[in-house]
N, CA and C of each residue as an Amber inpcrd file, in Angstrom:
protein
   456
  -3.0810000  37.0590000-101.3430000  -2.8860000  38.5360000-101.9450000
  -1.5920000  38.7410000-101.8800000  -1.2950000  39.4060000-102.9720000
   0.1480000  39.8360000-102.9210000   0.3730000  41.5960000-102.5680000
   1.6570000  41.6780000-102.4130000   1.7470000  43.0950000-101.7830000
   0.9030000  44.2860000-102.4530000   0.9400000  44.3830000-103.8480000
   0.5370000  45.3380000-104.4830000  -1.2840000  45.3420000-104.2030000
  -2.0320000  44.1770000-104.2270000  -3.1940000  44.0630000-104.2190000
  -3.6620000  44.5250000-102.6660000  -2.7670000  44.0900000-101.8080000
  -2.8570000  44.7010000-100.4660000  -2.9260000  46.0920000-100.2180000
  -1.8490000  46.7150000-101.1460000  -1.8890000  48.0720000-100.7730000
  -2.8960000  48.8080000-101.4380000  -3.4410000  48.4150000-102.7370000
  -4.5920000  48.8130000-103.5500000  -5.9550000  48.6730000-102.8010000
  -5.9630000  47.5120000-101.8550000  -7.0240000  47.3740000-101.1060000
  -7.1230000  48.4000000 -99.9220000  -5.9980000  48.6510000 -99.3640000
  -5.9420000  49.7710000 -98.1290000  -6.1800000  51.0640000 -98.7800000
  -5.5410000  51.2780000 -99.8740000  -5.8390000  52.7800000-100.5240000
  -7.2020000  52.9670000-100.8020000  -8.1410000  51.9770000-101.4010000
  -9.5300000  52.1310000-101.4340000 -10.2040000  52.4380000-100.1770000
  -9.8140000  51.5240000 -99.1220000 -10.5770000  51.7450000 -98.0210000
 -10.0600000  53.0360000 -97.3770000  -9.0420000  53.5310000 -97.3170000
  -8.4150000  54.7500000 -97.1800000  -9.2460000  56.0630000 -97.3950000
  -9.5110000  55.9210000 -98.7070000 -10.4280000  56.9030000 -99.4210000
 -11.6880000  57.0630000 -98.7120000 -12.3040000  55.9520000 -98.6350000
 -13.6750000  55.6980000 -98.1410000 -13.8010000  56.2070000 -96.6100000
 -12.9270000  56.0790000 -95.7820000 -12.6710000  56.5970000 -94.4180000
 -12.3850000  58.0240000 -94.4300000 -11.6950000  58.5010000 -95.2730000
 -11.3780000  59.7940000 -95.3900000 -12.4220000  60.7340000 -95.6810000
 -13.5430000  60.3500000 -96.2950000 -14.8210000  60.9880000 -96.4000000
 -15.2560000  61.4210000 -95.0130000 -15.0920000  60.5340000 -94.0000000
 -15.7380000  61.0750000 -92.8070000 -14.4790000  62.0900000 -92.0350000
 -13.5800000  62.3000000 -92.7880000 -12.4010000  63.1140000 -91.9810000
 -13.2420000  64.4800000 -91.7580000 -12.5870000  65.0150000 -90.6750000
 -13.0730000  66.6420000 -90.3450000 -12.3230000  67.4440000 -91.5530000
 -11.0390000  67.0810000 -92.2150000 -10.6720000  67.6680000 -93.2680000
 -11.3510000  67.4280000 -94.5770000 -12.3000000  66.3720000 -94.7640000
 -13.0710000  66.2720000 -96.0130000 -12.2990000  64.8980000 -96.8540000
 -12.8820000  64.6600000 -97.7830000 -12.4180000  63.6310000 -98.6050000
 -11.3100000  64.1360000 -99.5850000 -10.5490000  63.2260000-100.0240000
  -9.4120000  63.4910000-100.9260000  -9.8170000  63.4270000-102.3610000
  -9.0010000  63.9600000-103.0940000  -9.2660000  64.3810000-104.5910000
  -8.5050000  63.1700000-105.4330000  -7.2390000  62.8580000-105.0320000
  -6.3180000  61.9290000-105.6360000  -6.0570000  60.8830000-104.6620000
  -5.8750000  59.6960000-105.0730000  -5.4690000  58.5100000-104.3040000
  -4.5650000  57.4670000-105.3490000  -3.5860000  56.9910000-104.7390000
  -2.7720000  56.1560000-105.5790000  -2.1560000  55.1450000-104.4540000
  -1.6090000  54.1920000-105.2430000  -0.5810000  53.2820000-104.5880000
   0.6680000  53.8840000-105.3380000   1.8240000  54.5550000-104.5200000
   2.7270000  55.5560000-104.8830000   4.2470000  54.5130000-104.6620000
   4.9420000  54.7330000-105.8690000   6.4310000  53.9590000-105.9480000
   7.4320000  54.7740000-105.1910000   8.5190000  54.1930000-104.9430000
   9.6220000  54.8870000-104.6570000   9.8020000  54.7260000-103.0930000
  10.9850000  55.6280000-102.4890000  10.8560000  55.5370000-101.2240000
  10.4440000  56.8100000-100.1780000   9.7450000  57.2850000-100.9220000
   8.9280000  58.3700000-100.0910000   7.5410000  58.6800000-100.9920000
   6.5870000  59.4090000-100.3310000   5.6130000  59.9990000-101.2570000
   5.9010000  61.6510000-100.9930000   6.2230000  62.2210000-102.0950000
   6.6470000  63.7380000-102.0840000   5.2680000  64.7980000-101.5680000
   5.3970000  65.7620000-101.1290000   4.6070000  66.7100000-100.9130000
   4.2100000  67.3540000-102.1490000   3.2000000  66.8340000-102.9100000
   2.7420000  67.2660000-104.2880000   2.1100000  68.7330000-103.8380000
   1.9740000  69.6010000-104.8750000   1.2550000  70.7170000-104.4810000
  -0.1870000  70.6980000-104.7060000  -0.7410000  69.2470000-105.3420000
  -2.0570000  69.0370000-105.0700000  -2.5020000  68.6580000-103.9010000
  -3.3850000  69.4050000-103.2750000  -3.9650000  68.9400000-101.5480000
  -4.8140000  67.9530000-101.7810000  -5.0590000  67.4810000-100.8190000
  -6.0410000  66.4930000-100.5820000  -6.0230000  65.0110000-101.1890000
  -4.6730000  64.4130000-101.0220000  -3.9690000  63.4250000-101.5900000
  -4.1580000  62.1370000-100.6230000  -4.2310000  61.1150000-100.9650000
  -4.0280000  59.9140000-100.2510000  -3.0870000  59.1110000-100.9510000
  -2.1780000  58.1510000-100.3310000  -1.2700000  57.5980000-101.1390000
  -1.0890000  56.0620000 -99.9220000  -0.7350000  55.0790000-100.7960000
  -0.0800000  53.8970000 -99.8470000   1.0750000  53.5420000-100.6740000
   1.8980000  53.5290000 -99.8310000   3.3770000  53.1930000-100.3980000
   3.9520000  51.7430000 -99.8080000   4.3450000  50.8160000-100.6940000
   4.9210000  49.7500000-100.1770000   6.2970000  49.9470000 -99.5190000
   6.7930000  49.9340000 -98.4650000   7.8710000  50.4510000 -97.7820000
   9.0470000  49.5610000 -97.8390000   8.5270000  48.0370000 -97.5100000
   9.3320000  46.8610000 -97.3600000   8.7990000  45.6970000 -97.6930000
   9.3560000  44.6390000 -98.1180000   8.8540000  43.4100000 -98.1470000
   9.8620000  42.4560000 -97.5840000   9.6260000  41.9230000 -96.4050000
  10.6620000  41.0740000 -95.8330000  10.5780000  39.7750000 -95.6760000
  11.5330000  38.9550000 -96.2160000  11.2430000  37.4520000 -96.2490000
  11.1350000  37.0360000 -94.7030000  10.4170000  35.8240000 -94.3620000
  10.1560000  35.4470000 -92.9310000  10.4850000  33.8460000 -93.1990000
  10.8220000  33.0970000 -92.1180000  10.7140000  31.7370000 -92.1390000
  11.4740000  31.0280000 -93.3840000  12.7370000  30.8440000 -93.5130000
  13.3510000  30.3930000 -94.5670000  12.8680000  28.9950000 -94.7630000
  12.4150000  28.9280000 -96.2000000  11.7850000  27.6020000 -96.4230000
  12.9240000  26.4910000 -96.5580000  12.3490000  25.1850000 -96.9240000
  13.2590000  24.0960000 -97.2840000  13.3850000  23.9990000 -98.7630000
  14.3720000  23.2010000 -99.3210000  14.4910000  22.6940000-100.4850000
  14.9980000  23.9240000-101.4010000  14.5390000  24.7780000-101.9520000
  15.1770000  25.9360000-102.8320000  15.6180000  27.1680000-101.9790000
  15.3100000  27.1490000-100.8350000  15.7200000  28.1900000 -99.8100000
  14.9410000  29.2540000 -99.8200000  13.7630000  29.3690000-100.4430000
  12.8180000  30.5570000-100.5890000  11.8620000  30.5680000 -99.0040000
  11.7890000  31.7030000 -98.9170000  10.9310000  31.8540000 -97.3530000
   9.5520000  31.3630000 -97.4250000   9.0460000  30.9490000 -96.4310000
   7.6240000  30.2790000 -96.7100000   6.7130000  31.6110000 -96.6690000
   7.0090000  32.5480000 -96.3070000   6.1840000  34.0040000 -96.1960000
   6.9200000  35.2320000 -96.1740000   6.0840000  36.2460000 -96.1940000
   6.8790000  37.5800000 -96.3670000   5.9460000  38.4770000 -95.3100000
   6.7000000  39.7200000 -94.5560000   6.0380000  40.7660000 -93.8980000
   6.0250000  41.9260000 -95.0200000   4.9580000  42.6130000 -95.0510000
   4.9550000  43.7920000 -95.7670000   4.7920000  45.0150000 -95.0770000
   5.5220000  45.8680000 -95.2560000   5.4810000  47.2280000 -94.6530000
   4.8510000  48.1920000 -95.3330000   3.5900000  48.8750000 -95.2030000
   3.1600000  49.8650000 -95.9140000   2.9510000  51.1210000 -95.0310000
   3.1390000  52.2370000 -95.9000000   2.9780000  53.5790000 -95.2940000
   1.5740000  53.9520000 -95.9630000   0.5840000  54.4440000 -94.9850000
  -0.4740000  55.3410000 -95.2950000  -0.2580000  56.7790000 -95.2340000
  -0.4960000  57.7120000 -96.1280000   0.0370000  59.0060000 -96.2860000
  -1.2630000  59.7360000 -96.7490000  -1.3860000  60.8730000 -95.9960000
  -2.2630000  62.0260000 -96.5350000  -1.8940000  63.2530000 -96.7230000
  -1.7530000  63.9020000 -97.7540000  -1.3470000  65.1390000 -97.6210000
  -2.7340000  66.0500000 -97.8490000  -2.3130000  67.1570000 -97.1450000
  -3.6230000  68.3260000 -97.0620000  -2.9830000  69.5260000 -97.4750000
  -3.9390000  70.5920000 -97.6620000  -3.4950000  71.8800000 -97.8920000
  -3.2530000  72.7830000 -96.6200000  -1.8750000  73.5270000 -96.5690000
  -1.7490000  74.1770000 -95.4350000  -1.9260000  75.6840000 -96.0070000
  -2.7210000  76.6100000 -95.1720000  -2.8110000  78.0050000 -95.6300000
  -1.6680000  78.5220000 -95.1410000  -0.8780000  79.2510000 -96.3150000
   0.5970000  79.7180000 -95.7410000   0.5810000  81.0260000 -96.3250000
   0.9380000  81.9480000 -95.4840000   0.9980000  83.6840000 -96.0900000
   2.1740000  83.9120000 -95.2480000   3.5450000  83.6070000 -95.8940000
   4.4930000  83.9580000 -95.0410000   4.7070000  85.4740000 -94.7260000
   3.9440000  86.1520000 -95.0390000   4.3010000  87.7930000 -94.7920000
   3.3420000  87.9530000 -93.3170000   2.8170000  86.9400000 -92.6660000
   2.0390000  87.0910000 -91.4910000   2.3570000  85.8470000 -90.5740000
   2.0240000  85.8760000 -89.3210000   1.8060000  84.8290000 -88.2650000
   0.5790000  84.0720000 -88.6240000   0.8480000  82.8420000 -88.7590000
  -0.5800000  82.1100000 -88.9280000  -1.5180000  82.1860000 -87.5400000
  -2.7980000  82.1260000 -87.9520000  -3.9710000  82.4240000 -87.2010000
  -3.9440000  81.2840000 -86.2710000  -3.9560000  81.3790000 -84.8780000
  -3.7710000  80.2530000 -83.9880000  -4.9990000  79.4620000 -83.9220000
  -5.9760000  79.8870000 -84.3040000  -7.1680000  79.0360000 -84.5520000
  -7.3770000  78.1880000 -85.5560000  -6.7460000  78.8960000 -86.7620000
  -6.4140000  77.9310000 -88.0110000  -5.4710000  76.8660000 -87.5610000
  -4.4730000  76.9710000 -87.1430000  -3.4320000  76.1790000 -86.7210000
  -4.1730000  74.7630000 -85.6600000  -5.0300000  75.2440000 -84.7300000
  -5.8160000  74.2080000 -83.9860000  -6.6690000  73.4390000 -84.7690000
  -7.3440000  74.0330000 -85.6920000  -8.2590000  73.6750000 -86.5970000
  -7.6120000  72.3650000 -87.4900000  -6.2710000  72.8660000 -87.8900000
  -5.4330000  71.9790000 -88.8430000  -5.0250000  70.5250000 -87.9270000
  -4.4710000  70.8550000 -86.6290000  -4.2500000  69.8050000 -85.6060000
  -5.2190000  68.8190000 -85.4900000  -6.5730000  69.5260000 -85.3630000
  -7.6800000  68.7530000 -85.1580000  -7.9450000  67.7020000 -86.3720000
  -7.8770000  68.3510000 -87.6590000  -8.2090000  67.4840000 -89.0230000
  -6.8790000  66.4250000 -89.1590000  -5.5850000  66.6920000 -88.5920000
  -4.6010000  65.7360000 -88.6230000  -5.0230000  64.6080000 -87.7300000
  -5.4740000  64.7830000 -86.5090000  -6.0160000  63.6410000 -85.7780000
  -7.1610000  62.9440000 -86.4190000  -7.9890000  63.4820000 -87.0850000
  -9.0150000  62.9830000 -87.5950000  -8.7550000  62.1230000 -88.9580000
  -7.6600000  62.4700000 -89.9010000  -7.1180000  61.9790000 -90.8770000
  -6.3490000  60.3640000 -90.0420000  -5.7750000  60.7140000 -89.2510000
  -5.1420000  59.6400000 -88.2920000  -6.1400000  58.5530000 -88.0110000
  -7.2770000  59.0180000 -87.4820000  -8.4790000  57.9950000 -87.0390000
  -8.7100000  57.3280000 -88.3930000  -9.0520000  58.0260000 -89.4210000
  -9.6640000  57.3470000 -90.6490000  -8.2690000  56.2870000 -91.2840000
  -6.8290000  56.6430000 -90.9820000  -6.1310000  55.4870000 -91.4110000
  -6.2320000  54.4020000 -90.4510000  -6.5440000  54.4330000 -89.1490000
  -6.8060000  53.4490000 -88.3110000  -7.7720000  52.5920000 -88.6020000
  -8.8780000  53.1180000 -88.8680000 -10.1940000  52.4990000 -89.4590000
 -10.0740000  51.7310000 -90.8570000  -9.0460000  52.5350000 -91.7480000
  -8.8750000  51.7600000 -92.9920000  -8.1380000  50.3430000 -92.8280000
  -7.1690000  50.3560000 -91.8540000  -6.3750000  49.0760000 -91.5140000
  -7.2500000  47.7970000 -91.2210000  -8.5220000  48.0770000 -90.6890000
  -9.2260000  47.0150000 -90.3790000  -9.7960000  46.4260000 -91.8170000
  -9.5630000  46.8230000 -92.9020000  -9.8390000  45.9290000 -94.0290000
  -8.8230000  45.0020000 -94.5920000  -7.5850000  44.8550000 -93.6560000
  -6.7410000  43.7390000 -93.8430000  -7.4720000  42.3660000 -93.6260000
  -7.5340000  41.5650000 -94.3300000  -8.1600000  40.3130000 -94.2650000
  -7.9050000  39.7060000 -93.0310000  -8.7050000  38.8980000 -92.4790000
  -8.5150000  38.1180000 -91.2050000  -7.4350000  37.1150000 -90.9440000
  -7.1060000  36.6570000 -92.1990000  -6.1280000  35.6920000 -92.1940000
  -4.7670000  36.1280000 -92.0220000  -4.6220000  37.4590000 -91.9950000
  -3.2970000  37.9530000 -91.8290000  -3.2390000  38.7140000 -90.6630000
  -2.1310000  38.8360000 -89.8810000  -1.7690000  39.3770000 -88.5910000
  -1.3650000  40.7430000 -88.9690000  -1.5270000  42.0010000 -88.4570000
  -0.8930000  43.0150000 -88.6900000  -0.4660000  43.8950000 -87.5800000
   0.5060000  44.6020000 -87.6790000   0.8800000  45.7640000 -86.5940000
   0.8020000  46.8910000 -87.1450000  -0.0050000  47.8340000 -86.3950000
   0.0910000  49.1370000 -86.7010000   1.2230000  49.9740000 -85.7770000
   1.4840000  51.0280000 -86.7410000   2.6160000  51.6680000 -86.2930000
   2.0420000  53.1830000 -85.6750000   3.0220000  54.0320000 -85.4240000
   2.6330000  55.5230000 -84.8100000   2.4100000  56.3110000 -86.1690000
   1.1320000  57.0820000 -85.9840000   0.7900000  58.0710000 -86.9230000
   1.9980000  59.3110000 -86.7180000   2.5080000  59.7350000 -87.6970000
   3.2860000  61.0750000 -87.5780000   3.1650000  62.1460000 -88.5330000
   2.9500000  63.4040000 -87.8770000   2.6650000  64.4330000 -88.6270000
   3.8740000  64.7620000 -89.5470000   3.6280000  65.4410000 -90.9690000
   4.5170000  65.8010000 -91.9950000   4.2520000  67.2050000 -92.2410000
   5.4280000  67.8240000 -92.2510000   5.2540000  69.3560000 -92.9280000
   4.9400000  70.2130000 -91.6540000   4.5310000  71.3300000 -92.0610000
   4.1870000  72.0120000 -93.1720000   5.3060000  72.1560000 -94.2520000
   5.2460000  71.6350000 -95.5760000   6.3380000  71.9090000 -96.7870000
   5.4770000  72.6120000 -97.5370000   6.0000000  73.9460000 -97.8320000
   5.1660000  74.8470000 -98.6330000   3.8450000  75.0540000 -98.2440000
   3.1310000  74.4990000 -99.3540000   1.7280000  74.4150000 -98.9960000
   1.0210000  73.3660000 -98.6400000   1.6690000  72.3690000 -98.3510000
   1.2090000  71.0570000 -97.9810000   1.6010000  70.3760000 -96.5460000
   0.5310000  69.8750000 -95.8700000   0.9790000  69.3760000 -94.3850000
   0.0220000  68.0290000 -94.6530000   0.3450000  66.9620000 -93.3530000
  -0.4870000  65.8680000 -93.4230000   0.3660000  64.9130000 -92.4670000
   0.0370000  63.5530000 -92.6960000   0.6100000  62.5860000 -91.8310000
   0.8000000  61.3020000 -92.3460000   1.4340000  60.5590000 -91.8430000
   2.0050000  59.0430000 -92.2840000   2.0670000  58.0610000 -91.3620000
   1.1770000  56.8690000 -91.4530000   1.0420000  55.8980000 -90.5590000
   1.7060000  54.6140000 -91.1740000   2.4090000  53.7600000 -90.6400000
   3.1840000  52.6920000 -91.1470000   2.0330000  51.4850000 -90.4950000
   2.0830000  50.3180000 -91.4020000   1.4540000  49.3060000 -90.8030000
   2.0800000  47.9310000 -91.3940000   2.6140000  46.7220000 -90.8210000
   3.2120000  45.8600000 -91.1180000   2.0740000  44.5560000 -91.2970000
   1.9360000  44.0010000 -92.0810000   1.0300000  42.7470000 -92.5170000
   1.9100000  41.7900000 -92.5380000   1.7110000  40.7320000 -91.6240000
   2.4980000  39.5220000 -91.5340000   2.1470000  38.4690000 -92.3000000
   2.8760000  37.4980000 -92.7100000   2.6080000  36.1970000 -93.2770000
   1.8160000  36.1330000 -94.6460000   2.0300000  37.2870000 -95.4370000
   1.5130000  36.9370000 -96.8670000   2.4900000  35.9050000 -97.5290000
   1.7380000  34.9780000 -98.3110000   2.0750000  33.7770000 -98.9250000
   3.3680000  34.1270000 -99.7910000   4.3060000  33.4250000 -99.7170000
   5.8290000  33.6300000-100.6380000   5.2630000  32.8600000-101.9350000
   5.9970000  33.6360000-102.9970000   6.0010000  32.7860000-104.2990000
   6.5060000  31.3650000-104.2120000   5.7350000  30.5900000-104.9180000
   6.6270000  29.0970000-104.8150000   7.8470000  28.9920000-105.5870000
   8.5790000  28.1710000-105.1560000   9.8330000  27.7870000-105.8430000
   9.5380000  27.3260000-107.3910000  10.3140000  27.6460000-108.2590000
  10.0210000  27.1530000-109.4990000  10.0990000  25.3970000-109.6190000
């Protein structure tokens, strides 16, 4: 499995698991390029981003590594009810916090789709935002020992 296939597999499973979240299913899902996933104005979005590909165990011969570790960010963006003219309702804030935890649990369940022949290390879930009308969370996972491309 290459890094993109791994990211796409996690994206698909994340969408399935988010259907059980208190915040509900997402409307958009992607494998996202770049060094971040912006807080797009479209809410209910999930993304998996390839954050790093790190060589492991330098190989012999051509000097290529024998395997790679792939760091992936799982991202969920949700709508944030924002009315700058008044203080947010504390019950609404509590509900949003519970929904964030429920999204984090969905991310944890989604990581179980990583094939058994790979080791993986989950990272911390971190809340993001609110930025404008979007808030959410990011969780990182490192998948170890993906096969390296062969030397020519």
